[in-house]
Short mmCIF file of C-alpha atoms in Angstrom, two decimals:
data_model
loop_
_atom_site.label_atom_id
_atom_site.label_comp_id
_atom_site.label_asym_id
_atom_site.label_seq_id
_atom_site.Cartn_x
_atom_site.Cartn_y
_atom_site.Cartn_z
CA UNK A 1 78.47 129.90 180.38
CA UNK A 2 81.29 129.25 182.84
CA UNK A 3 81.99 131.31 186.10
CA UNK A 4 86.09 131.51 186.50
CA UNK A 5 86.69 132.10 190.54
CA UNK A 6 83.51 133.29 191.54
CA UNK A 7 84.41 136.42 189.81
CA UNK A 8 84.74 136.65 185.79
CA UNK A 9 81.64 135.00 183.57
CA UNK A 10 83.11 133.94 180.50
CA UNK A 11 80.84 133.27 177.97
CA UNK A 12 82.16 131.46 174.80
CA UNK A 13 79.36 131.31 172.57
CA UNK A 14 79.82 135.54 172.36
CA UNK A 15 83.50 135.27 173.29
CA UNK A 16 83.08 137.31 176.11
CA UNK A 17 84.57 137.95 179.68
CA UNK A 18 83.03 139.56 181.92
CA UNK A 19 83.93 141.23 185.85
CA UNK A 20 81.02 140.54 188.37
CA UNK A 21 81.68 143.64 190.65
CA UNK A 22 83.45 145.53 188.25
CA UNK A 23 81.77 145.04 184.93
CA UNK A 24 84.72 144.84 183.11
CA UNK A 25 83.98 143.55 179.65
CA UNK A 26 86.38 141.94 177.06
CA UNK A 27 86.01 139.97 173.49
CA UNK A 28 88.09 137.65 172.87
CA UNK A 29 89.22 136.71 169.40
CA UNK A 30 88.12 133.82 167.75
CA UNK A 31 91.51 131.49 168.29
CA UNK A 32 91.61 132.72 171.70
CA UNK A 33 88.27 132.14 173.12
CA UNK A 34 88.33 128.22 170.99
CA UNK A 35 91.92 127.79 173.06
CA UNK A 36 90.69 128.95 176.46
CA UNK A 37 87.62 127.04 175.58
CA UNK A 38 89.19 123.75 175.19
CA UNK A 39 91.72 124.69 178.17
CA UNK A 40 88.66 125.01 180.21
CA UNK A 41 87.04 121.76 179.67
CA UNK A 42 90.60 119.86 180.06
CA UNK A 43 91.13 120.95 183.54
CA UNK A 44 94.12 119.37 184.98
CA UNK A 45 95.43 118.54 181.17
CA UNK A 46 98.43 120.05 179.90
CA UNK A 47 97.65 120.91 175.87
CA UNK A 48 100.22 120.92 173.99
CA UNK A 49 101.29 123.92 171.17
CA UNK A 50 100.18 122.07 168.02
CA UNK A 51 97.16 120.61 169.57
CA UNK A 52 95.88 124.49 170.73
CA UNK A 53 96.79 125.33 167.27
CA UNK A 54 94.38 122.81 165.26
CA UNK A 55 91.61 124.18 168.11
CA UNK A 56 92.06 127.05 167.71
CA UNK A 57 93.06 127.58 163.60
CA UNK A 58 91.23 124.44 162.52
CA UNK A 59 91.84 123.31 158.68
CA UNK A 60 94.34 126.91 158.76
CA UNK A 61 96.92 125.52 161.50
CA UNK A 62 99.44 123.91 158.75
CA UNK A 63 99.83 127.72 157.63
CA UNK A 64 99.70 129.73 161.39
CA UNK A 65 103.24 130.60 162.55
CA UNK A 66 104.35 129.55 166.18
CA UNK A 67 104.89 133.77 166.19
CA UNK A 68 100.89 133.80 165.57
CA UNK A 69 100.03 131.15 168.26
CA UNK A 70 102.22 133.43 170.77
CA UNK A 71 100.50 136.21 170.13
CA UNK A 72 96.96 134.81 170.63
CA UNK A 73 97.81 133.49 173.95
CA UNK A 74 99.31 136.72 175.01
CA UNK A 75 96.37 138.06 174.19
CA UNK A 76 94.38 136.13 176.14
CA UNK A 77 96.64 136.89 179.16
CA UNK A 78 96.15 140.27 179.01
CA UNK A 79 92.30 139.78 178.77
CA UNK A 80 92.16 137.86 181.50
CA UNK A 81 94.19 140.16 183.40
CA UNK A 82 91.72 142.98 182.10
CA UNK A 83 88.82 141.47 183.77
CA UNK A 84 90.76 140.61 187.58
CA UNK A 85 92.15 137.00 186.54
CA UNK A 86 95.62 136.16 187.12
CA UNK A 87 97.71 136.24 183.95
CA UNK A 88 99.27 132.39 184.62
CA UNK A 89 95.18 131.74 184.35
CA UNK A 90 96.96 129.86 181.13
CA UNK A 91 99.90 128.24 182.62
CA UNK A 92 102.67 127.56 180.41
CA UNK A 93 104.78 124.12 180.97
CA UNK A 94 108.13 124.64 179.44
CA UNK A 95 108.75 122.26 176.30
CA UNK A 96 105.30 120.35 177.15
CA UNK A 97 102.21 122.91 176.11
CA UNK A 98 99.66 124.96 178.14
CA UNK A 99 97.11 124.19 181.08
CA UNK A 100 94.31 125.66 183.13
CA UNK A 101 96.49 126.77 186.81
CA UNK A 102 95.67 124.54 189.14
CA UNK A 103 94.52 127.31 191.62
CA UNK A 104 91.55 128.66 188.62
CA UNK A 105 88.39 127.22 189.75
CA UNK A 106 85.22 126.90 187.54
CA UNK A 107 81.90 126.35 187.24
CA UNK A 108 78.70 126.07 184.69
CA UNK A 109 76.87 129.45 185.42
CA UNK A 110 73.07 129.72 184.39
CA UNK A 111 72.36 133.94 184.63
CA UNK A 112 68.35 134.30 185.57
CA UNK A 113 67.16 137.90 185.87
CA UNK A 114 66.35 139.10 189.01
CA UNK A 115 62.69 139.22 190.30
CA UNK A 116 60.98 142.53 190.06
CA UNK A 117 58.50 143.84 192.81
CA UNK A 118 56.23 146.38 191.72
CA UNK A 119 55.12 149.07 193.77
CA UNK A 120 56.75 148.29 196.99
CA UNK A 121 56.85 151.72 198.32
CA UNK A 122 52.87 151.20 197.93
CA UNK A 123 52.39 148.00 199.95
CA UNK A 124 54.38 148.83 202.51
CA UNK A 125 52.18 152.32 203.29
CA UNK A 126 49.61 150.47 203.18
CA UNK A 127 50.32 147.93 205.68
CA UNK A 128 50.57 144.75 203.69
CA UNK A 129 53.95 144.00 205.22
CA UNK A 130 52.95 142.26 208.79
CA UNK A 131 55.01 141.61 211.28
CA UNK A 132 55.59 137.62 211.13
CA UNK A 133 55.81 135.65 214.37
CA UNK A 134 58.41 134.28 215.73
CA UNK A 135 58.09 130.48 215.58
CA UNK A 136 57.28 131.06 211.60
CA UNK A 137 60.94 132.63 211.31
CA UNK A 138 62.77 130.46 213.11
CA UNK A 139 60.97 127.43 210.74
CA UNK A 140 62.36 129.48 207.91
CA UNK A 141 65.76 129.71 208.80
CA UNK A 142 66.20 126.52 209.86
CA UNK A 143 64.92 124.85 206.85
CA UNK A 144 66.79 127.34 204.44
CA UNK A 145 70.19 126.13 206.30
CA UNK A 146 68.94 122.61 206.18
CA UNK A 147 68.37 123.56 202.23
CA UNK A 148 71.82 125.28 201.83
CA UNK A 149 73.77 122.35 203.33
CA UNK A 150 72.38 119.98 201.07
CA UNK A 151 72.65 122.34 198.45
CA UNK A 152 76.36 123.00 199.43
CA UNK A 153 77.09 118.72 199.52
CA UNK A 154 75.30 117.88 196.51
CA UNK A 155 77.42 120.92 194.63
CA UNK A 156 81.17 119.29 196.36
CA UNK A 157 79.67 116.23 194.51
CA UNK A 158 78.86 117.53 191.23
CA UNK A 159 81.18 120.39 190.21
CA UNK A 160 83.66 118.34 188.74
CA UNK A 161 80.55 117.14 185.95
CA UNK A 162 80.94 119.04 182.85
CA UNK A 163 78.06 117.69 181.43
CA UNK A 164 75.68 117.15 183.93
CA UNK A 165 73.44 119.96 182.29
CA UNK A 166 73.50 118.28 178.90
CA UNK A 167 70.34 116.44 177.45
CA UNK A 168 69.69 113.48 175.43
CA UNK A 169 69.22 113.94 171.32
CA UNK A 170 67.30 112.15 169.35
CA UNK A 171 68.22 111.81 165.67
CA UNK A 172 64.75 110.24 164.64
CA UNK A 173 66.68 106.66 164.44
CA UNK A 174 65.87 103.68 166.53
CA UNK A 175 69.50 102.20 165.56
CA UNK A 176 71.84 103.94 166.83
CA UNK A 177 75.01 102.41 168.68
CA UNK A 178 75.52 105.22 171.39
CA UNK A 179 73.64 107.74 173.45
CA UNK A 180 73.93 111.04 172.38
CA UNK A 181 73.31 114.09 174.40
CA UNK A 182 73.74 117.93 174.07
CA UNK A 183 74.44 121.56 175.42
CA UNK A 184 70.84 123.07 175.49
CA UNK A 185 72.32 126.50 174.22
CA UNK A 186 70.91 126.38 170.81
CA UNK A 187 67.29 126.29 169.60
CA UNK A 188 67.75 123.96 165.98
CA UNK A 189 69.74 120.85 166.62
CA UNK A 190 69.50 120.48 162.89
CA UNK A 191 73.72 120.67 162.42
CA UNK A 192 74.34 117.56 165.28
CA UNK A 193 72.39 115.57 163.07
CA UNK A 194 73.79 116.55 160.15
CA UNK A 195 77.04 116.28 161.86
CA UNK A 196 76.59 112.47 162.74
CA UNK A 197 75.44 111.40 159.39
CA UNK A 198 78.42 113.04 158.25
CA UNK A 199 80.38 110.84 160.00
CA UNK A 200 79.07 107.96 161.40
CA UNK A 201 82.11 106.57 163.09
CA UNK A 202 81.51 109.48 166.13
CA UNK A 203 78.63 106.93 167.17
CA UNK A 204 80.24 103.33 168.04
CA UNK A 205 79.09 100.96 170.35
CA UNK A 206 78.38 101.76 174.02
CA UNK A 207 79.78 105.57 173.69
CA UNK A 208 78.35 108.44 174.89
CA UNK A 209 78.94 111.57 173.08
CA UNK A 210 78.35 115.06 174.25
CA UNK A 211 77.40 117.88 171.27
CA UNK A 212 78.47 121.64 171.96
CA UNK A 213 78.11 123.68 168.86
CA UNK A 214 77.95 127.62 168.55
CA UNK A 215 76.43 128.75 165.77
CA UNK A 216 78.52 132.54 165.93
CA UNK A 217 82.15 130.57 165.61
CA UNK A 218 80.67 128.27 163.46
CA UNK A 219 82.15 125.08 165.19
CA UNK A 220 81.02 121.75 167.12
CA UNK A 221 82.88 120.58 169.60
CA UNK A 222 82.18 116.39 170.39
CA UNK A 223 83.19 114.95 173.21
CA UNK A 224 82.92 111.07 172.65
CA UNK A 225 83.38 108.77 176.10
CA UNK A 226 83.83 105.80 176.99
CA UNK A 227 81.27 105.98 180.24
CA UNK A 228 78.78 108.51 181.32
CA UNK A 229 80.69 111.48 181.78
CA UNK A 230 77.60 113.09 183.56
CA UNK A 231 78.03 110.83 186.38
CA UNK A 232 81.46 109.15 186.15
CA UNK A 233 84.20 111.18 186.53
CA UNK A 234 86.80 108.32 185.26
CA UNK A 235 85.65 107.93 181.83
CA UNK A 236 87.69 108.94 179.38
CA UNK A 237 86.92 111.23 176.59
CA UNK A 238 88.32 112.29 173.25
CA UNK A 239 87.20 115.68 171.88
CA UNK A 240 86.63 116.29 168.36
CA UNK A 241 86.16 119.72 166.40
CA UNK A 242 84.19 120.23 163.32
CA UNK A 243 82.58 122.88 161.14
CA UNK A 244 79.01 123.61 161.65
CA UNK A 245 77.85 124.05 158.15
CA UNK A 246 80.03 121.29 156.57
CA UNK A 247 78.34 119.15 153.93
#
């Protein structure tokens, strides 16, 4: 999941957004969300129209009308606009394509549920909750600022990692050119491997390719790079769409 400005979780495996304070909810459709999808992990790229329209329309694009792309993306402004996003979220270039606005800032988001304390009300009556001394809070503090700087440093220096949360994949071979690696948002890996049998030429020497799939839109996404993309943020990368279930 992705967190747009601190504000709007967008979640593309259910094609959702969704408002933090508000709790605004919209679903995208399918051409949409793959667009904004792709938008989203090409920040600073501007995508041009018949690019947007093979993401988004796949094997379908030679038959979807310019009138039909237009549409889509209008609906996607007014979604975004729905949920507290500015409509230029999807910035149009005149006579070049679409890109993510500069000023849009985003992040990987991990939701964890929030702790539950049972029978507070309880504890507190009867006296579990002691007054702590001094020189124990003070410790406390200054050890959770010491923990928030570093915490705030080491995110400056990763935020701009897409897929720093991926992990490796092993296909069962012990021949295999490059180093593969995955989204863990799926339990059965069984389609990536399927996938790279299916086309071996994804897997040359020295690349590193990073597998997205969700199994609701039926699509992989593979980004195939040159470098390490989890650590170096000058390597190069092509992406690649496929169906899941393709033989």
């Amino acid at each position: 999941m992705y967190l747009i400005n601190k504000l709007v979780e967008y979640d593309p495996e259910n094609k959702n957004l969704v408002n933090h304070i508000t709790g605004r909810s919209i679903q995208l459709q399918l051409p949409a969300n793959l667009c904004f999808l792709y938008l989203i992990t090409h920040p600073g790229e501007i995508i041009s129209q018949n690019q947007l329209m093979v993401v988004g329309w796949g094997e379908r694009n030679d038959v979807t009308t310019p009138n039909t792309f237009y549409q889509a993306i209008l609906t996607l402004r007014n979604a975004l606009a729905e949920v507290g996003l500015p409509r230029d979220t999807v910035k149009t270039i005149s006579r070049r394509g679409l890109m993510l606005s500069e000023a849009t800032e985003v992040e990987l988001f991990f939701p964890t549920a929030e702790p539950v304390i049972a029978n507070k009300d309880v504890l507190v009556a009867n006296g579990a909750a002691r007054q702590r001394p001094a020189w124990l809070i003070i410790t406390t503090a200054t050890l959770l600022l010491i923990a928030l700087i570093n915490g705030g440093i080491l995110y400056k220096k990763h935020q701009n990692m897409p897929f720093s949360h991926y992990i490796p994949l092993s296909t069962g071979s012990t021949t295999q050119a490059c180093q593969l690696f995955y989204a863990p948002n799926e339990h059965i890996q069984d389609h990536y491997v399927r996938l790279l049998n299916n086309n071996p030429g994804l897997c040359a020497e020295k690349r590193y390719v990073f597998l997205v799939g969700y199994s609701k839109t039926e699509r992989i996404a593979a980004f195939v790079c040159n470098n390490d993309a989890r650590r170096d943020a000058t390597a190069l990368c092509t992406t690649h769409y496929f169906w899941a279930h393709e033989k």
